[in-house]
């Protein structure tokens, strides 16, 4: 019996008796098993926790775990060094990302402005108009809209290196005297554009036409329904004869805008829009919307390829005269039925009114001041910018327009 006990308990060790000896034998066996497992785990890339090691949380074990490196990357350094390098890379990437985001935010909110040519109006607009946007000027007839439009277009010579273009949509009544105003106020001979480009014809305008910044190719006024015919299904469509005339006008309007944009013009003034009870029924609003979306803000390369045919023959010119259409600022001058400033400020937005989606709205109205009739100006809407809420007086004299 004693022999069997000695075999089970192993060799006698001084100081270890009875139950203590059994515990010591079991402990040694566990250690041998653990060392074997530990060695195998290391060969397989895994590390097991020592049974006698105090229990640690997952986060603590992760922090204390030796860094695993690929056998081919052992020369990269120790685990601490690799973690330090990783932290440095993450920090540099985050810093660069922050810098790029900051630059994008600054470029978005610190935007160059387009001057109207009137310093006081620029101050009321927080520095000027936003590039690439639409500004609608509402006002009664004779209030000074044409003067304001010509001032804006002529100022492009100093601000952009090229004057703006003027599209007159007036289709009846007397001339709006654009040429006389331009000559008297700005010494500008405003000659009309007449160059037309039909498909597969020579697209390039004569040199004299590049000094022609005025066009009156759109002469239609009234309701859209006046130019439509009923369809068999009960709807309406544009009359084919009118569509043919409209397409011929596009052969003039599109080259007029494209070649001036390619030469550096970045301002468009559209004048002669008549008042209409329902803007959605106005043929002039329809024509302007088509022009604004499909010509003014059309990609320069696409517009050039549509005008200069065949494309392979004019590819060098198209590529050499690309421009960014988002820098083209448009001024739309709309005549209203209301004449007083108070009535204009209380004017409701009707269906189809372009001012509802325009970035900026400026109203010009008259008010009685003593024994005279004063012209007043107010900025009603100016998205993405600070603006003044004051009402100022506008005077038109021999030297042009002046804001008091």
C-alpha positions as a LaTeX table, in Angstrom:
\begin{tabular}{lrrr}
\hline
Residue & $x$ (\AA) & $y$ (\AA) & $z$ (\AA) \\
\hline
Unk1 & 0.00 & 0.00 & 0.00 \\
Unk2 & 2.78 & 2.35 & 0.88 \\
Unk3 & 4.55 & 1.52 & $-2.35$ \\
Unk4 & 1.54 & 2.39 & $-4.43$ \\
Unk5 & 1.18 & 5.65 & $-2.57$ \\
Unk6 & 4.84 & 6.48 & $-3.26$ \\
Unk7 & 4.43 & 5.74 & $-6.99$ \\
Unk8 & 1.42 & 7.98 & $-7.21$ \\
Unk9 & 3.01 & 10.73 & $-5.19$ \\
Unk10 & 6.32 & 10.65 & $-7.05$ \\
Unk11 & 9.78 & 10.87 & $-5.46$ \\
Unk12 & 9.96 & 11.98 & $-1.90$ \\
Unk13 & 10.73 & 15.69 & $-1.40$ \\
Unk14 & 11.81 & 17.00 & 2.00 \\
Unk15 & 9.30 & 19.37 & 3.53 \\
Unk16 & 6.37 & 18.12 & 1.46 \\
Unk17 & 4.09 & 15.68 & 3.24 \\
Unk18 & 0.68 & 14.09 & 2.67 \\
Unk19 & $-1.83$ & 16.29 & 0.85 \\
Unk20 & 0.73 & 19.00 & 0.13 \\
Unk21 & 2.79 & 16.58 & $-1.93$ \\
Unk22 & $-0.26$ & 15.63 & $-4.06$ \\
Unk23 & $-0.98$ & 19.30 & $-4.75$ \\
Unk24 & 2.63 & 19.91 & $-5.77$ \\
Unk25 & 2.57 & 17.00 & $-8.24$ \\
Unk26 & $-0.66$ & 18.23 & $-9.84$ \\
Unk27 & 0.75 & 21.75 & $-10.11$ \\
Unk28 & 3.88 & 20.49 & $-11.90$ \\
Unk29 & 1.74 & 18.51 & $-14.35$ \\
Unk30 & $-0.41$ & 21.55 & $-15.13$ \\
Unk31 & 2.70 & 23.63 & $-15.74$ \\
Unk32 & 4.12 & 21.03 & $-18.16$ \\
Unk33 & 0.83 & 20.93 & $-20.07$ \\
Unk34 & 0.67 & 24.72 & $-20.14$ \\
Unk35 & 4.27 & 25.06 & $-21.39$ \\
Unk36 & 3.54 & 22.59 & $-24.18$ \\
Unk37 & 0.41 & 24.43 & $-25.21$ \\
Unk38 & 2.16 & 27.78 & $-24.94$ \\
Unk39 & 4.98 & 26.62 & $-27.22$ \\
Unk40 & 2.47 & 25.30 & $-29.77$ \\
Unk41 & 0.49 & 28.52 & $-29.66$ \\
Unk42 & 3.59 & 30.54 & $-30.29$ \\
Unk43 & 4.40 & 28.41 & $-33.32$ \\
Unk44 & 0.86 & 29.00 & $-34.61$ \\
Unk45 & 0.96 & 32.72 & $-33.80$ \\
Unk46 & $-1.34$ & 32.54 & $-30.76$ \\
Unk47 & $-0.54$ & 33.36 & $-27.16$ \\
Unk48 & $-2.53$ & 31.92 & $-24.27$ \\
Unk49 & $-2.95$ & 33.48 & $-20.89$ \\
Unk50 & $-0.95$ & 31.95 & $-18.05$ \\
Unk51 & $-3.33$ & 30.11 & $-15.67$ \\
Unk52 & $-1.57$ & 31.72 & $-12.74$ \\
Unk53 & $-1.77$ & 35.16 & $-14.30$ \\
Unk54 & $-4.49$ & 37.35 & $-12.76$ \\
Unk55 & $-7.61$ & 37.76 & $-14.90$ \\
Unk56 & $-7.51$ & 40.85 & $-17.14$ \\
Unk57 & $-10.18$ & 42.54 & $-19.16$ \\
Unk58 & $-10.26$ & 42.25 & $-22.95$ \\
Unk59 & $-8.90$ & 45.77 & $-23.37$ \\
Unk60 & $-6.05$ & 45.15 & $-20.93$ \\
Unk61 & $-5.13$ & 41.83 & $-22.57$ \\
Unk62 & $-5.12$ & 43.54 & $-25.97$ \\
Unk63 & $-2.82$ & 46.28 & $-24.70$ \\
Unk64 & $-0.40$ & 43.78 & $-23.11$ \\
Unk65 & $-0.47$ & 41.26 & $-25.96$ \\
Unk66 & 2.86 & 41.02 & $-27.85$ \\
Unk67 & 2.70 & 42.56 & $-31.32$ \\
Unk68 & 2.29 & 39.99 & $-34.07$ \\
Unk69 & 4.43 & 40.54 & $-37.12$ \\
Unk70 & 4.61 & 38.60 & $-40.31$ \\
Unk71 & 7.72 & 36.38 & $-40.52$ \\
Unk72 & 8.87 & 38.33 & $-43.60$ \\
Unk73 & 8.42 & 41.62 & $-41.77$ \\
Unk74 & 10.36 & 40.81 & $-38.63$ \\
Unk75 & 12.88 & 43.49 & $-39.54$ \\
Unk76 & 10.23 & 46.18 & $-39.29$ \\
Unk77 & 10.81 & 46.53 & $-35.57$ \\
Unk78 & 9.26 & 45.58 & $-32.27$ \\
Unk79 & 5.59 & 45.70 & $-31.49$ \\
Unk80 & 5.90 & 48.99 & $-29.60$ \\
Unk81 & 7.75 & 50.58 & $-32.50$ \\
Unk82 & 5.21 & 49.34 & $-35.04$ \\
Unk83 & 2.35 & 50.68 & $-32.95$ \\
Unk84 & 4.11 & 54.04 & $-32.64$ \\
Unk85 & 4.58 & 54.19 & $-36.41$ \\
Unk86 & 0.92 & 53.32 & $-36.94$ \\
Unk87 & $-0.18$ & 56.05 & $-34.54$ \\
Unk88 & 2.06 & 58.55 & $-36.32$ \\
Unk89 & 0.63 & 57.60 & $-39.72$ \\
Unk90 & $-2.94$ & 57.83 & $-38.46$ \\
Unk91 & $-2.20$ & 61.23 & $-36.97$ \\
Unk92 & $-0.63$ & 62.54 & $-40.18$ \\
Unk93 & $-3.53$ & 61.22 & $-42.28$ \\
Unk94 & $-6.06$ & 62.82 & $-39.93$ \\
Unk95 & $-4.17$ & 66.12 & $-39.99$ \\
Unk96 & $-4.05$ & 66.10 & $-43.79$ \\
Unk97 & $-7.75$ & 65.23 & $-43.97$ \\
Unk98 & $-8.53$ & 68.07 & $-41.58$ \\
Unk99 & $-6.49$ & 70.50 & $-43.67$ \\
Unk100 & $-8.24$ & 69.44 & $-46.86$ \\
Unk101 & $-11.67$ & 69.74 & $-45.24$ \\
Unk102 & $-10.74$ & 73.18 & $-43.92$ \\
Unk103 & $-9.65$ & 74.30 & $-47.37$ \\
Unk104 & $-12.92$ & 73.06 & $-48.88$ \\
Unk105 & $-14.97$ & 74.83 & $-46.24$ \\
Unk106 & $-13.00$ & 78.06 & $-46.63$ \\
Unk107 & $-13.26$ & 77.96 & $-50.43$ \\
Unk108 & $-17.01$ & 77.47 & $-50.08$ \\
Unk109 & $-17.71$ & 80.26 & $-47.64$ \\
Unk110 & $-14.95$ & 82.70 & $-48.61$ \\
Unk111 & $-16.11$ & 83.18 & $-52.18$ \\
Unk112 & $-15.05$ & 85.85 & $-54.64$ \\
Unk113 & $-17.90$ & 88.25 & $-55.40$ \\
Unk114 & $-19.13$ & 89.73 & $-58.65$ \\
Unk115 & $-19.32$ & 93.50 & $-58.45$ \\
Unk116 & $-22.40$ & 95.22 & $-59.84$ \\
Unk117 & $-20.43$ & 98.35 & $-60.69$ \\
Unk118 & $-22.19$ & 100.27 & $-57.89$ \\
Unk119 & $-20.09$ & 100.23 & $-54.69$ \\
Unk120 & $-23.05$ & 101.05 & $-52.46$ \\
Unk121 & $-25.12$ & 98.20 & $-53.90$ \\
Unk122 & $-22.16$ & 95.83 & $-53.51$ \\
Unk123 & $-21.98$ & 96.75 & $-49.83$ \\
Unk124 & $-25.70$ & 96.04 & $-49.44$ \\
Unk125 & $-25.08$ & 92.62 & $-51.03$ \\
Unk126 & $-22.33$ & 91.67 & $-48.61$ \\
Unk127 & $-19.59$ & 92.37 & $-51.15$ \\
Unk128 & $-21.42$ & 91.69 & $-54.41$ \\
Unk129 & $-23.31$ & 88.99 & $-56.26$ \\
Unk130 & $-22.33$ & 85.34 & $-56.01$ \\
Unk131 & $-20.61$ & 83.98 & $-59.14$ \\
Unk132 & $-22.67$ & 81.71 & $-61.34$ \\
Unk133 & $-26.02$ & 82.70 & $-59.86$ \\
Unk134 & $-29.17$ & 84.36 & $-61.16$ \\
Unk135 & $-30.28$ & 87.78 & $-59.95$ \\
Unk136 & $-33.77$ & 89.05 & $-60.77$ \\
Unk137 & $-34.40$ & 92.80 & $-60.77$ \\
Unk138 & $-38.10$ & 93.60 & $-60.37$ \\
Unk139 & $-39.34$ & 97.11 & $-61.08$ \\
Unk140 & $-41.85$ & 99.28 & $-62.88$ \\
Unk141 & $-41.23$ & 100.61 & $-66.36$ \\
Unk142 & $-38.85$ & 103.59 & $-66.44$ \\
Unk143 & $-37.54$ & 102.96 & $-62.92$ \\
Unk144 & $-33.90$ & 102.38 & $-63.99$ \\
Unk145 & $-33.58$ & 98.64 & $-64.63$ \\
Unk146 & $-31.89$ & 99.07 & $-68.01$ \\
Unk147 & $-29.38$ & 101.53 & $-66.53$ \\
Unk148 & $-28.57$ & 99.03 & $-63.80$ \\
Unk149 & $-28.15$ & 96.21 & $-66.34$ \\
Unk150 & $-25.85$ & 98.25 & $-68.57$ \\
Unk151 & $-23.78$ & 99.31 & $-65.55$ \\
Unk152 & $-23.38$ & 95.66 & $-64.57$ \\
Unk153 & $-22.43$ & 94.56 & $-68.10$ \\
Unk154 & $-19.93$ & 97.37 & $-68.69$ \\
Unk155 & $-18.21$ & 96.77 & $-65.34$ \\
Unk156 & $-17.12$ & 93.38 & $-66.67$ \\
Unk157 & $-14.46$ & 95.16 & $-68.69$ \\
Unk158 & $-12.68$ & 96.21 & $-65.49$ \\
Unk159 & $-13.56$ & 93.19 & $-63.33$ \\
Unk160 & $-13.34$ & 90.30 & $-65.82$ \\
Unk161 & $-11.37$ & 91.70 & $-68.73$ \\
Unk162 & $-14.42$ & 91.59 & $-71.03$ \\
Unk163 & $-17.82$ & 93.28 & $-71.08$ \\
Unk164 & $-20.97$ & 91.31 & $-70.48$ \\
Unk165 & $-23.49$ & 90.41 & $-73.18$ \\
Unk166 & $-27.00$ & 91.86 & $-73.43$ \\
Unk167 & $-30.01$ & 89.94 & $-74.69$ \\
Unk168 & $-33.02$ & 92.16 & $-75.40$ \\
Unk169 & $-36.30$ & 90.23 & $-75.38$ \\
Unk170 & $-38.46$ & 93.28 & $-76.08$ \\
Unk171 & $-40.81$ & 92.36 & $-78.90$ \\
Unk172 & $-43.06$ & 95.39 & $-79.27$ \\
Unk173 & $-43.21$ & 99.11 & $-78.63$ \\
Unk174 & $-40.33$ & 101.53 & $-78.81$ \\
Unk175 & $-36.69$ & 100.58 & $-78.49$ \\
Unk176 & $-35.26$ & 100.50 & $-74.99$ \\
Unk177 & $-32.35$ & 102.66 & $-76.19$ \\
Unk178 & $-29.60$ & 100.31 & $-75.04$ \\
Unk179 & $-27.19$ & 101.64 & $-77.65$ \\
Unk180 & $-27.86$ & 105.30 & $-76.79$ \\
Unk181 & $-27.46$ & 104.70 & $-73.04$ \\
Unk182 & $-24.28$ & 102.69 & $-73.55$ \\
Unk183 & $-22.74$ & 105.33 & $-75.80$ \\
Unk184 & $-23.60$ & 108.25 & $-73.52$ \\
Unk185 & $-22.76$ & 106.63 & $-70.18$ \\
Unk186 & $-19.90$ & 104.27 & $-71.00$ \\
Unk187 & $-18.64$ & 105.34 & $-74.46$ \\
Unk188 & $-19.66$ & 101.88 & $-75.63$ \\
Unk189 & $-20.81$ & 101.30 & $-79.21$ \\
Unk190 & $-23.37$ & 98.56 & $-78.65$ \\
Unk191 & $-23.65$ & 96.88 & $-82.04$ \\
Unk192 & $-26.00$ & 93.91 & $-82.62$ \\
Unk193 & $-24.80$ & 90.36 & $-83.23$ \\
Unk194 & $-25.87$ & 88.90 & $-86.59$ \\
Unk195 & $-23.61$ & 85.88 & $-87.08$ \\
Unk196 & $-25.56$ & 82.63 & $-87.45$ \\
Unk197 & $-24.14$ & 79.09 & $-87.40$ \\
Unk198 & $-26.13$ & 76.37 & $-89.11$ \\
Unk199 & $-25.06$ & 72.71 & $-88.83$ \\
Unk200 & $-21.80$ & 71.86 & $-90.65$ \\
Unk201 & $-21.17$ & 75.50 & $-91.63$ \\
Unk202 & $-18.14$ & 77.62 & $-90.77$ \\
Unk203 & $-18.76$ & 78.44 & $-87.08$ \\
Unk204 & $-16.21$ & 81.19 & $-86.50$ \\
Unk205 & $-17.60$ & 84.75 & $-86.42$ \\
Unk206 & $-15.96$ & 87.62 & $-88.33$ \\
Unk207 & $-13.59$ & 89.72 & $-86.18$ \\
Unk208 & $-16.05$ & 92.62 & $-86.08$ \\
Unk209 & $-18.72$ & 90.41 & $-84.52$ \\
Unk210 & $-16.60$ & 89.86 & $-81.43$ \\
Unk211 & $-17.28$ & 93.53 & $-80.60$ \\
Unk212 & $-21.05$ & 92.96 & $-80.87$ \\
Unk213 & $-22.36$ & 92.41 & $-77.34$ \\
Unk214 & $-26.06$ & 92.91 & $-78.10$ \\
Unk215 & $-28.67$ & 90.53 & $-79.51$ \\
Unk216 & $-32.43$ & 90.79 & $-80.00$ \\
Unk217 & $-33.03$ & 87.44 & $-81.67$ \\
Unk218 & $-35.88$ & 86.59 & $-79.26$ \\
Unk219 & $-38.87$ & 88.75 & $-80.19$ \\
Unk220 & $-41.79$ & 86.67 & $-78.88$ \\
Unk221 & $-44.11$ & 88.08 & $-76.23$ \\
Unk222 & $-47.43$ & 87.02 & $-74.77$ \\
Unk223 & $-48.74$ & 83.70 & $-73.56$ \\
Unk224 & $-47.17$ & 80.33 & $-74.30$ \\
Unk225 & $-50.56$ & 79.05 & $-75.45$ \\
Unk226 & $-50.49$ & 81.57 & $-78.33$ \\
Unk227 & $-47.67$ & 79.56 & $-79.93$ \\
Unk228 & $-49.16$ & 76.11 & $-79.33$ \\
Unk229 & $-51.70$ & 73.94 & $-81.11$ \\
Unk230 & $-53.96$ & 71.19 & $-79.73$ \\
Unk231 & $-52.93$ & 67.56 & $-80.10$ \\
Unk232 & $-55.21$ & 64.58 & $-80.89$ \\
Unk233 & $-54.91$ & 63.33 & $-77.32$ \\
Unk234 & $-56.29$ & 66.57 & $-75.91$ \\
Unk235 & $-52.95$ & 68.15 & $-74.97$ \\
Unk236 & $-50.96$ & 71.03 & $-76.40$ \\
Unk237 & $-47.68$ & 71.28 & $-78.29$ \\
Unk238 & $-45.72$ & 74.05 & $-79.98$ \\
Unk239 & $-46.69$ & 74.78 & $-83.55$ \\
Unk240 & $-44.22$ & 73.30 & $-86.05$ \\
Unk241 & $-43.83$ & 76.61 & $-87.89$ \\
Unk242 & $-43.01$ & 78.37 & $-84.64$ \\
Unk243 & $-40.53$ & 75.63 & $-83.68$ \\
Unk244 & $-38.75$ & 76.08 & $-87.01$ \\
Unk245 & $-38.48$ & 79.83 & $-86.41$ \\
Unk246 & $-37.29$ & 79.24 & $-82.85$ \\
Unk247 & $-34.58$ & 76.84 & $-84.03$ \\
Unk248 & $-33.34$ & 79.44 & $-86.53$ \\
Unk249 & $-33.09$ & 81.93 & $-83.67$ \\
Unk250 & $-31.02$ & 79.40 & $-81.71$ \\
Unk251 & $-28.53$ & 79.31 & $-84.59$ \\
Unk252 & $-27.83$ & 82.95 & $-83.67$ \\
Unk253 & $-28.28$ & 82.98 & $-79.89$ \\
Unk254 & $-26.06$ & 80.00 & $-79.08$ \\
Unk255 & $-22.99$ & 81.20 & $-81.05$ \\
Unk256 & $-23.57$ & 84.69 & $-79.64$ \\
Unk257 & $-23.19$ & 83.41 & $-76.09$ \\
Unk258 & $-20.63$ & 80.65 & $-76.73$ \\
Unk259 & $-18.03$ & 82.71 & $-78.56$ \\
Unk260 & $-18.29$ & 85.60 & $-76.10$ \\
Unk261 & $-17.94$ & 83.20 & $-73.15$ \\
Unk262 & $-14.93$ & 81.64 & $-74.87$ \\
Unk263 & $-13.44$ & 85.14 & $-75.24$ \\
Unk264 & $-13.81$ & 85.92 & $-71.52$ \\
Unk265 & $-17.28$ & 87.38 & $-70.94$ \\
Unk266 & $-18.76$ & 86.25 & $-67.62$ \\
Unk267 & $-21.88$ & 88.44 & $-67.39$ \\
Unk268 & $-25.28$ & 88.12 & $-69.03$ \\
Unk269 & $-28.03$ & 90.75 & $-68.90$ \\
Unk270 & $-31.51$ & 89.79 & $-70.11$ \\
Unk271 & $-33.84$ & 92.76 & $-70.55$ \\
Unk272 & $-37.32$ & 93.41 & $-71.94$ \\
Unk273 & $-39.37$ & 90.88 & $-69.95$ \\
Unk274 & $-42.98$ & 92.09 & $-69.80$ \\
Unk275 & $-45.36$ & 91.78 & $-66.84$ \\
Unk276 & $-47.67$ & 88.77 & $-66.86$ \\
Unk277 & $-50.54$ & 87.81 & $-64.57$ \\
Unk278 & $-49.35$ & 84.20 & $-64.55$ \\
Unk279 & $-45.59$ & 83.85 & $-65.09$ \\
Unk280 & $-46.06$ & 80.15 & $-65.88$ \\
Unk281 & $-47.99$ & 81.18 & $-69.03$ \\
Unk282 & $-45.36$ & 83.68 & $-70.25$ \\
Unk283 & $-43.50$ & 82.72 & $-73.42$ \\
Unk284 & $-40.65$ & 85.01 & $-72.35$ \\
Unk285 & $-40.20$ & 83.13 & $-69.08$ \\
Unk286 & $-40.22$ & 79.86 & $-71.01$ \\
Unk287 & $-37.58$ & 81.10 & $-73.46$ \\
Unk288 & $-35.37$ & 82.42 & $-70.68$ \\
Unk289 & $-35.60$ & 79.19 & $-68.71$ \\
Unk290 & $-34.57$ & 77.20 & $-71.79$ \\
Unk291 & $-31.71$ & 79.61 & $-72.47$ \\
Unk292 & $-30.48$ & 79.64 & $-68.87$ \\
Unk293 & $-30.44$ & 75.86 & $-68.41$ \\
Unk294 & $-29.43$ & 74.69 & $-71.89$ \\
Unk295 & $-27.06$ & 77.38 & $-73.12$ \\
Unk296 & $-25.75$ & 79.70 & $-70.39$ \\
Unk297 & $-25.08$ & 76.89 & $-67.91$ \\
Unk298 & $-24.26$ & 74.16 & $-70.39$ \\
Unk299 & $-20.84$ & 72.53 & $-70.25$ \\
Unk300 & $-18.44$ & 74.50 & $-72.45$ \\
Unk301 & $-17.10$ & 71.46 & $-74.28$ \\
Unk302 & $-20.58$ & 70.09 & $-74.96$ \\
Unk303 & $-21.87$ & 73.44 & $-76.24$ \\
Unk304 & $-18.79$ & 73.85 & $-78.43$ \\
Unk305 & $-19.25$ & 70.37 & $-79.90$ \\
Unk306 & $-22.89$ & 71.15 & $-80.72$ \\
Unk307 & $-22.00$ & 74.39 & $-82.53$ \\
Unk308 & $-18.65$ & 73.59 & $-84.16$ \\
Unk309 & $-19.35$ & 70.69 & $-86.54$ \\
Unk310 & $-17.73$ & 68.41 & $-87.53$ \\
Unk311 & $-16.13$ & 68.12 & $-84.11$ \\
Unk312 & $-12.88$ & 66.50 & $-85.27$ \\
Unk313 & $-12.17$ & 69.50 & $-87.46$ \\
Unk314 & $-12.67$ & 72.03 & $-84.63$ \\
Unk315 & $-11.45$ & 69.95 & $-81.68$ \\
Unk316 & $-8.34$ & 72.10 & $-81.18$ \\
Unk317 & $-10.40$ & 75.29 & $-80.91$ \\
Unk318 & $-12.92$ & 73.71 & $-78.52$ \\
Unk319 & $-10.21$ & 72.39 & $-76.20$ \\
Unk320 & $-8.34$ & 75.70 & $-76.26$ \\
Unk321 & $-11.42$ & 77.75 & $-75.30$ \\
Unk322 & $-12.94$ & 75.84 & $-72.41$ \\
Unk323 & $-14.52$ & 77.94 & $-69.67$ \\
Unk324 & $-16.28$ & 77.23 & $-66.38$ \\
Unk325 & $-19.97$ & 77.95 & $-66.77$ \\
Unk326 & $-20.39$ & 78.18 & $-62.98$ \\
Unk327 & $-18.59$ & 81.55 & $-63.10$ \\
Unk328 & $-21.18$ & 83.15 & $-65.40$ \\
Unk329 & $-23.51$ & 85.51 & $-63.53$ \\
Unk330 & $-26.90$ & 86.43 & $-64.99$ \\
Unk331 & $-29.06$ & 89.51 & $-64.43$ \\
Unk332 & $-32.73$ & 89.21 & $-65.41$ \\
Unk333 & $-34.67$ & 92.49 & $-65.62$ \\
Unk334 & $-38.42$ & 92.00 & $-65.16$ \\
Unk335 & $-41.02$ & 94.74 & $-65.56$ \\
Unk336 & $-43.84$ & 94.56 & $-63.02$ \\
Unk337 & $-47.36$ & 95.92 & $-62.86$ \\
Unk338 & $-46.64$ & 97.40 & $-59.43$ \\
Unk339 & $-44.91$ & 100.77 & $-59.37$ \\
Unk340 & $-44.68$ & 101.66 & $-55.67$ \\
Unk341 & $-42.00$ & 100.04 & $-53.54$ \\
Unk342 & $-44.53$ & 99.07 & $-50.87$ \\
Unk343 & $-46.57$ & 97.16 & $-53.44$ \\
Unk344 & $-43.47$ & 95.41 & $-54.74$ \\
Unk345 & $-42.46$ & 94.32 & $-51.25$ \\
Unk346 & $-45.96$ & 92.90 & $-50.71$ \\
Unk347 & $-45.96$ & 91.16 & $-54.09$ \\
Unk348 & $-46.79$ & 87.46 & $-53.91$ \\
Unk349 & $-44.73$ & 84.79 & $-55.64$ \\
Unk350 & $-46.81$ & 83.30 & $-58.45$ \\
Unk351 & $-46.55$ & 79.87 & $-60.05$ \\
Unk352 & $-43.72$ & 79.76 & $-62.55$ \\
Unk353 & $-42.10$ & 82.93 & $-61.22$ \\
Unk354 & $-38.35$ & 82.63 & $-61.82$ \\
Unk355 & $-37.67$ & 84.80 & $-58.79$ \\
Unk356 & $-38.81$ & 81.94 & $-56.56$ \\
Unk357 & $-35.65$ & 79.98 & $-57.40$ \\
Unk358 & $-33.27$ & 82.86 & $-58.13$ \\
Unk359 & $-30.38$ & 83.38 & $-55.74$ \\
Unk360 & $-30.86$ & 87.15 & $-55.43$ \\
Unk361 & $-33.82$ & 89.52 & $-55.78$ \\
Unk362 & $-33.58$ & 93.31 & $-55.93$ \\
Unk363 & $-36.68$ & 95.50 & $-56.25$ \\
Unk364 & $-36.90$ & 99.03 & $-57.63$ \\
Unk365 & $-39.98$ & 101.10 & $-56.82$ \\
Unk366 & $-41.08$ & 104.71 & $-56.57$ \\
Unk367 & $-42.26$ & 106.64 & $-53.52$ \\
Unk368 & $-43.49$ & 110.19 & $-53.10$ \\
Unk369 & $-40.95$ & 112.31 & $-51.21$ \\
Unk370 & $-42.24$ & 115.84 & $-50.70$ \\
Unk371 & $-43.04$ & 117.30 & $-54.09$ \\
Unk372 & $-41.02$ & 114.79 & $-56.13$ \\
Unk373 & $-41.12$ & 111.11 & $-57.03$ \\
Unk374 & $-38.08$ & 109.24 & $-55.71$ \\
Unk375 & $-36.71$ & 105.95 & $-57.00$ \\
Unk376 & $-36.07$ & 103.49 & $-54.16$ \\
Unk377 & $-34.03$ & 100.28 & $-54.09$ \\
Unk378 & $-34.12$ & 97.35 & $-51.68$ \\
Unk379 & $-32.45$ & 93.92 & $-51.55$ \\
Unk380 & $-35.18$ & 91.38 & $-50.78$ \\
Unk381 & $-33.32$ & 88.10 & $-51.13$ \\
Unk382 & $-29.65$ & 87.12 & $-51.24$ \\
Unk383 & $-28.94$ & 83.47 & $-50.49$ \\
Unk384 & $-25.70$ & 82.28 & $-48.88$ \\
Unk385 & $-24.60$ & 85.80 & $-48.01$ \\
Unk386 & $-25.14$ & 88.65 & $-45.62$ \\
Unk387 & $-27.28$ & 91.51 & $-46.94$ \\
Unk388 & $-28.52$ & 94.90 & $-45.88$ \\
Unk389 & $-32.16$ & 95.47 & $-44.98$ \\
Unk390 & $-32.10$ & 99.20 & $-45.64$ \\
Unk391 & $-34.09$ & 101.02 & $-48.33$ \\
Unk392 & $-31.98$ & 103.49 & $-50.30$ \\
Unk393 & $-32.71$ & 106.10 & $-52.92$ \\
Unk394 & $-31.59$ & 105.59 & $-56.50$ \\
Unk395 & $-30.89$ & 108.50 & $-58.84$ \\
Unk396 & $-30.29$ & 108.40 & $-62.57$ \\
Unk397 & $-28.48$ & 111.40 & $-64.02$ \\
Unk398 & $-26.23$ & 112.40 & $-66.88$ \\
Unk399 & $-23.34$ & 110.45 & $-65.32$ \\
Unk400 & $-25.38$ & 107.32 & $-64.90$ \\
Unk401 & $-26.82$ & 105.62 & $-61.85$ \\
Unk402 & $-26.03$ & 106.68 & $-58.30$ \\
Unk403 & $-27.25$ & 105.31 & $-54.96$ \\
Unk404 & $-27.73$ & 108.02 & $-52.36$ \\
\hline
\end{tabular}
